[in-house]
Coordinates of C-alpha atoms in Angstrom, one line a residue:
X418 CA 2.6 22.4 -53.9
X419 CA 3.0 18.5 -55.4
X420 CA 3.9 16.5 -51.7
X421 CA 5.9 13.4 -52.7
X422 CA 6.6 10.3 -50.8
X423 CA 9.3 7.6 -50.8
X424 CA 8.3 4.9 -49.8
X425 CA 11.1 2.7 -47.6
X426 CA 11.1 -0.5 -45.5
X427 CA 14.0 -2.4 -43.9
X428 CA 16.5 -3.7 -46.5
X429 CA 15.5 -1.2 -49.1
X430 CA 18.0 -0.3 -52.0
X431 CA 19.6 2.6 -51.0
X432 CA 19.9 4.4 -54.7
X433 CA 16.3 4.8 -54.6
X434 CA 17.0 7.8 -52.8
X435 CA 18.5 9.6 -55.9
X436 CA 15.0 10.0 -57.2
X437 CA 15.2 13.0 -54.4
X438 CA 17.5 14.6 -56.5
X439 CA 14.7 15.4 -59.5
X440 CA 12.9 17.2 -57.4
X441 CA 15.1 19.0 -55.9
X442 CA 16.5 20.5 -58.5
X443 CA 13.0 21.5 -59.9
X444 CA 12.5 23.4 -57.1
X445 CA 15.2 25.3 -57.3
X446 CA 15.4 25.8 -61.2
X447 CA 12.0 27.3 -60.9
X448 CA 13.1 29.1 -57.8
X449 CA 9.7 28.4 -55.4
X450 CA 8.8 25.2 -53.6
X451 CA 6.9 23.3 -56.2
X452 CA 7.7 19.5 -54.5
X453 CA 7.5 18.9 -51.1
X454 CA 9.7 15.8 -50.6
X455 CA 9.2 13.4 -47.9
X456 CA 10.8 10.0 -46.9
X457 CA 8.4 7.8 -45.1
X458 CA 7.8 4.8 -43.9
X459 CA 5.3 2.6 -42.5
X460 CA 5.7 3.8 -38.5
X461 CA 8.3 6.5 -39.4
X462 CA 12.5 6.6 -37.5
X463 CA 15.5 5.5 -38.7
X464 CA 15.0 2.6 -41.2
X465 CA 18.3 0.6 -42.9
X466 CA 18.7 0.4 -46.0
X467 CA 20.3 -3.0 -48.0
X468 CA 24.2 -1.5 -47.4
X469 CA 23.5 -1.3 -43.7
X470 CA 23.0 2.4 -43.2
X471 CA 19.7 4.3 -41.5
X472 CA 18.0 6.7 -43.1
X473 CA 15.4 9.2 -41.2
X474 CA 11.8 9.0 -42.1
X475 CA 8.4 10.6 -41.4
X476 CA 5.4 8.2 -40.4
X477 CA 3.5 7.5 -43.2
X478 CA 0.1 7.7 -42.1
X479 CA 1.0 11.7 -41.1
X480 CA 0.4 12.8 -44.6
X481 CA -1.5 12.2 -48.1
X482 CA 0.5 12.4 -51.2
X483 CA 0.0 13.7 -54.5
X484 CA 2.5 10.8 -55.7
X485 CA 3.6 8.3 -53.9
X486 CA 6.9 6.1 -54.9
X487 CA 7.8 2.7 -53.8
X488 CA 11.2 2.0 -53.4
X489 CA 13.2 -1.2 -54.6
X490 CA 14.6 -3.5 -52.0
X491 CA 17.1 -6.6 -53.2
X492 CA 15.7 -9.9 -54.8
X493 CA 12.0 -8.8 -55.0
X494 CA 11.8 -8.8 -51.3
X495 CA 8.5 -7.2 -49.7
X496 CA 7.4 -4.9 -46.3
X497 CA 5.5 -5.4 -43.9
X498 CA 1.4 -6.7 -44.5
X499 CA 0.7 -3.7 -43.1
X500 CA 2.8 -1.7 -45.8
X501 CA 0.9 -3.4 -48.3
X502 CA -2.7 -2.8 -46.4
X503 CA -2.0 1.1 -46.6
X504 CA -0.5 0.8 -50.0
X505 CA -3.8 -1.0 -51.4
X506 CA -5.7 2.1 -50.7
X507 CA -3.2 4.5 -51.3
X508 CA -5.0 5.4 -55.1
X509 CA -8.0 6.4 -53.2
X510 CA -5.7 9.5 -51.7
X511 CA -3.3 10.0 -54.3
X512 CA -2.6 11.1 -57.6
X513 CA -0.1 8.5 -58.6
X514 CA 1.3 5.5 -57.0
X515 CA 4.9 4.9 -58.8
X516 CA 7.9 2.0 -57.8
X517 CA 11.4 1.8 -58.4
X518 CA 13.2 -1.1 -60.4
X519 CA 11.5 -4.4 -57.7
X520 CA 9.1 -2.0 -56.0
X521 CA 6.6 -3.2 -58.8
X522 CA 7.1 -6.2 -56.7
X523 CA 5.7 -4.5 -53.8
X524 CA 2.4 -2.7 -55.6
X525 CA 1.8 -6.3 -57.1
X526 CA 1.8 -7.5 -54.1
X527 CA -1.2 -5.1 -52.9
X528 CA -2.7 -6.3 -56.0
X529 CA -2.7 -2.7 -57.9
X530 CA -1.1 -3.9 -60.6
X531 CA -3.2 -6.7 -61.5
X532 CA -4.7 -6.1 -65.6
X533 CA -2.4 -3.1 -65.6
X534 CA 0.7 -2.8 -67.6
X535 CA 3.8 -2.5 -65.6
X536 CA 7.8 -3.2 -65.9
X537 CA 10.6 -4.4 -63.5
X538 CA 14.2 -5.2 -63.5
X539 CA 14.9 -7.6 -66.7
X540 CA 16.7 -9.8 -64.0
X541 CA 13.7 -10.4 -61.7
X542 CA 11.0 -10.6 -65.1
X543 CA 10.6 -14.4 -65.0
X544 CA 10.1 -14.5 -61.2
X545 CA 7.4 -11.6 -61.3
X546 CA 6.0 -13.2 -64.0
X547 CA 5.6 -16.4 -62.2
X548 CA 4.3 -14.6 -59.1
X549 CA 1.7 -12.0 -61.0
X550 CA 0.4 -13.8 -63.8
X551 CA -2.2 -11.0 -63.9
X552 CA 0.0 -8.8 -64.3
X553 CA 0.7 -7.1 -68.1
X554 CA 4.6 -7.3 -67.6
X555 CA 6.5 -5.9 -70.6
X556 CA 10.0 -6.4 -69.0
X557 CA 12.1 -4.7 -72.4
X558 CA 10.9 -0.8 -71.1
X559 CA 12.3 1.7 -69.0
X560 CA 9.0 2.6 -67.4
X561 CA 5.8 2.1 -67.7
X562 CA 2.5 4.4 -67.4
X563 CA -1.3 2.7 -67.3
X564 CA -3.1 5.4 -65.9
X565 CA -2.0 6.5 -62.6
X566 CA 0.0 3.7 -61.8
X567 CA 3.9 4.1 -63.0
X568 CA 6.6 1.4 -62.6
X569 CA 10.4 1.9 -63.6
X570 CA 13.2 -0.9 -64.1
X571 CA 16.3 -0.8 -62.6
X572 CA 17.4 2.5 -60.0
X573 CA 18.8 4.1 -62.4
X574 CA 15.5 4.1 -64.4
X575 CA 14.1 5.5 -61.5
X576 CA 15.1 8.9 -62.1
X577 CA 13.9 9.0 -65.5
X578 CA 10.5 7.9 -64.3
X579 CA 11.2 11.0 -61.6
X580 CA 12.2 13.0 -64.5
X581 CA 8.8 12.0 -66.3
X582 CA 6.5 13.0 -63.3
X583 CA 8.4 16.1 -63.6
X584 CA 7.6 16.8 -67.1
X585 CA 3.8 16.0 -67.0
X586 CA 3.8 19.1 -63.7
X587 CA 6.3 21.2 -65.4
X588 CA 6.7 21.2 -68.5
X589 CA 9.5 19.9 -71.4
X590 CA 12.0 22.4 -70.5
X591 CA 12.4 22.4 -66.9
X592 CA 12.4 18.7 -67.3
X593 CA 15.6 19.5 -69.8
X594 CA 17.2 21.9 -67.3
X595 CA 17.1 19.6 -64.1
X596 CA 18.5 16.5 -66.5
X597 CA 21.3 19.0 -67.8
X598 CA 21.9 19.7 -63.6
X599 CA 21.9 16.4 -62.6
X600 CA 24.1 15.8 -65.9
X601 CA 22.3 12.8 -67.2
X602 CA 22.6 12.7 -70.9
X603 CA 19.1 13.0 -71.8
X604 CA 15.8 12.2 -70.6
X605 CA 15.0 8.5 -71.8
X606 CA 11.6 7.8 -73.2
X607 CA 9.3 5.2 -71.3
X608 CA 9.6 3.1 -74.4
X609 CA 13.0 2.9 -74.7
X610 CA 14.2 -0.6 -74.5
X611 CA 16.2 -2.0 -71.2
X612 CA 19.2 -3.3 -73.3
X613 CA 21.3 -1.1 -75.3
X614 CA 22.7 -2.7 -78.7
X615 CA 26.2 -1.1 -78.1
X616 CA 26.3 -2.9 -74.9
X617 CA 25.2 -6.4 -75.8
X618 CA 28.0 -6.5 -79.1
X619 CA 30.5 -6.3 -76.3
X620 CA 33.6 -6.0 -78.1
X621 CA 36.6 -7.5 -76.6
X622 CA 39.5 -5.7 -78.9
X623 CA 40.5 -2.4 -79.0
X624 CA 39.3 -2.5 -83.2
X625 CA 36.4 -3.7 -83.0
X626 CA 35.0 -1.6 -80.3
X627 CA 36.5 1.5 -82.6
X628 CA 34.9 0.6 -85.6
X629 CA 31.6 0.2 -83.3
X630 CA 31.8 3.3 -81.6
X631 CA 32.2 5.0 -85.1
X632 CA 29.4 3.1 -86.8
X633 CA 27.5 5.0 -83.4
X634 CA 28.6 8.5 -84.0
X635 CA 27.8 8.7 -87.7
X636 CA 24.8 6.4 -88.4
X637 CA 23.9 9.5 -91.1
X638 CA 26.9 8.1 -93.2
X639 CA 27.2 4.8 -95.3
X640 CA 28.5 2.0 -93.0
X641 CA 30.0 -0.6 -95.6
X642 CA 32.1 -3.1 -94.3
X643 CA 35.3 -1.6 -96.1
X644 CA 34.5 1.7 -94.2
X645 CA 34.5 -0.2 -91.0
X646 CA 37.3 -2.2 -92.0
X647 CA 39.5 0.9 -92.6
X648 CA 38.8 2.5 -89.0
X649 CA 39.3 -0.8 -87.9
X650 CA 43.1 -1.1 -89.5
X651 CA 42.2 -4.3 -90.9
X652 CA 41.5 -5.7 -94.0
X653 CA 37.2 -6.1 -95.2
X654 CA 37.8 -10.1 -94.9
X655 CA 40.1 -9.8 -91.7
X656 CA 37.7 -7.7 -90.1
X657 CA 34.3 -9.5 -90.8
X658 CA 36.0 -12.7 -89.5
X659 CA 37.2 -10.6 -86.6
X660 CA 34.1 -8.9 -86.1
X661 CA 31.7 -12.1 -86.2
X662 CA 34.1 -13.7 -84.3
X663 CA 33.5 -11.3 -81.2
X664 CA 29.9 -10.4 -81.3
X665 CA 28.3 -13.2 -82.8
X666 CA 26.6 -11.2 -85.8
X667 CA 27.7 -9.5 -89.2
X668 CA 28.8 -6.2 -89.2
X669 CA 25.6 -5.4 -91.2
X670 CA 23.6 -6.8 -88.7
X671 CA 25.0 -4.8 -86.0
X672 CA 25.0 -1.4 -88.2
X673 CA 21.3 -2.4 -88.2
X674 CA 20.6 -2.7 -84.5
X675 CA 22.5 0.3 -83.7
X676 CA 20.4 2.3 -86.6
X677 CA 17.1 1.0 -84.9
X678 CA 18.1 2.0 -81.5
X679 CA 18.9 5.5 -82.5
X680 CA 15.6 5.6 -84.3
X681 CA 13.7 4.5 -81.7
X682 CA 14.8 6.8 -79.3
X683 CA 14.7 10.0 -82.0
X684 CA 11.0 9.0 -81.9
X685 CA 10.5 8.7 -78.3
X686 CA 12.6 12.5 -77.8
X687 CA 11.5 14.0 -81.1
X688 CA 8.3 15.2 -83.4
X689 CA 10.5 14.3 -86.1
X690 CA 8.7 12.9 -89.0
X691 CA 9.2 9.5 -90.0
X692 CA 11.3 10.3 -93.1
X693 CA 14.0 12.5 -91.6
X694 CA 14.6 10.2 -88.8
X695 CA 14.9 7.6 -91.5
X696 CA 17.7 10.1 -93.0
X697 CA 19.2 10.9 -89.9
X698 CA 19.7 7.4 -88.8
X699 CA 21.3 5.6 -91.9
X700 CA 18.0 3.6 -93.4
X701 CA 17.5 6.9 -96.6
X702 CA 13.7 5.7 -96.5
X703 CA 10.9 4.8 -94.1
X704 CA 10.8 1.0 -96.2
X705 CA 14.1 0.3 -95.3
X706 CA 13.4 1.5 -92.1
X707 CA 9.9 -0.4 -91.7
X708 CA 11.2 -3.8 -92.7
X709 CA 14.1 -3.1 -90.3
X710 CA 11.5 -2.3 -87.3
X711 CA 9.8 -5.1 -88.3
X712 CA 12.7 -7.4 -88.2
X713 CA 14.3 -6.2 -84.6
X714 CA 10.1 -5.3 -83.0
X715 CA 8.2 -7.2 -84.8
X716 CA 5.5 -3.8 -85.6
X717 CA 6.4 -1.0 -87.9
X718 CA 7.8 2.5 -86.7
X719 CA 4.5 4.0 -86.7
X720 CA 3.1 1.8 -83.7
X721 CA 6.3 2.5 -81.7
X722 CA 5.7 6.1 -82.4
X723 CA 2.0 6.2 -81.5
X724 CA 3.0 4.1 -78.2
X725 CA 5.4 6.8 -77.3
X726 CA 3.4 9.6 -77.9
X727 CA -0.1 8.1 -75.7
X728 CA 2.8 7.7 -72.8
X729 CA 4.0 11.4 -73.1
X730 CA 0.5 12.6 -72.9
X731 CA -0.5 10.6 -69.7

């Protein structure tokens, strides 16, 4: 049986309980007790969270944990020294030490995370960066693995880091079954960026956001601006004006970013070769789809591809 531990302190965000839900549903998709779930805390009893409710926890000292999770709390803020004295030791006695969205605050602050790779909330990136200068922060990633230290970004990127831990114990398709349960879309890669493309084109009419939302659902077909134009109901000149006017970018350019961020995550959820995801997203060859890469990541498909499988197989 995997025993695993949330970490909470006073003032703690209280969606970092979700994470609870992963496991419980692995249990009972696989029908035994695989994860023993435990809230603690440093001396254990009610502890409140940041929207003023208690939550019950075990003392944390009781126990040893296979993995351990840190939960976020609001604004970086950090537990008690002594929190951070048990948590300095804590890879000593378990098998990984994880965080949730600004608990990478609080394992940088036991100084685990120093020369390791890590991530955080985009929003609290420049502070962490100011306060743990040793710290490899790539801030644009949903979670990061270096060995057995995980961090995630924000809460909700705390249950596909829980979904992840599940994955490496379990397996690919009881990791698929308890997403399908908890009906999250689909299990996001590690590598997958914070920031969604659809989301930062923020379309403010009702045309532009339905010529975007078709460019998303068929990336496969040819994406000229008279095609858009026509879903659009306007004419090619109206609606690049239009268009420009509301996102700040071409229509070509924005085809582009969606293509990339569909390719990017076929890579991080697929086996697919380079050329069919080049097919399947709109570039019809891996050049096209290498200079693109190159343009929005500056490094070719490949390296994204190699980076995502090395954090599968960790």
């Amino acid at each position: 049986m995997h025993t695993v531990g949330l970490v909470v302190y006073p003032g703690f965000q209280a969606m970092s309980l979700s994470v609870a839900s992963v496991f419980e549903y692995a249990n009972v998709l696989r029908g035994e007790r695989i994860y023993q779930f435990r809230l603690v805390s440093e001396d254990g009893g009610p502890v409140m969270t940041s929207q003023s409710f208690s939550v019950n926890t075990d003392r944390l000292r009781d126990s040893t944990y296979d993995t351990l999770i840190v939960a976020g709390g609001n604004d970086g803020q950090l537990p008690s020294p002594g929190l951070l004295a048990y948590l300095r030791n804590a890879p000593n006695e378990s098998r990984r030490i994880a965080s949730i969205c600004t608990g990478s605050f609080v394992l940088a602050a036991a100084g685990l995370l120093d020369g390791k790779r890590a991530t955080t909330h985009w929003f609290h990136a420049q502070e962490f960066r100011h306060l743990y200068p040793d710290v490899l922060l790539d801030e644009d990633r949903i979670f990061v693995v270096d060995g057995q230290l995980w961090t995630s970004a924000g809460m909700t990127a705390g249950i596909d880091l829980a979904l992840a831990i599940a994955e490496k114990d379990l397996g690919l398709e009881t990791t698929r079954q308890i997403a399908r349960k908890l009906v999250v879309y689909q299990r996001r890669g590690g590598g997958q960026s914070q920031f969604s493309a659809l989301l930062e084109l923020d379309a403010k009419s009702d045309r532009v956001q339905m010529a975007l939302t078709y460019a998303r659902e068929n990336l496969s077909a040819p994406l000229s601006v008279e095609t858009l134009a026509d879903v659009a109901r306007l004419s090619p000149r109206q609606f690049s004006r239009v268009f420009r006017e509301e996102t700040g970018q071409s229509p070509a350019k924005a085809v582009e970013r969606l293509r990339v961020e569909a390719a990017r995550l076929m890579m991080e959820t697929t086996r697919h070769p380079i050329e069919i995801i080049a097919r399947e997203t709109g570039f019809g060859d891996r050049e096209r789809m290498r200079q693109a890469f190159l343009r929005a990541f500056g490094q070719p498909p490949q390296a994204i591809q190699r980076t995502s499988g090395s954090a599968a197989l960790v």
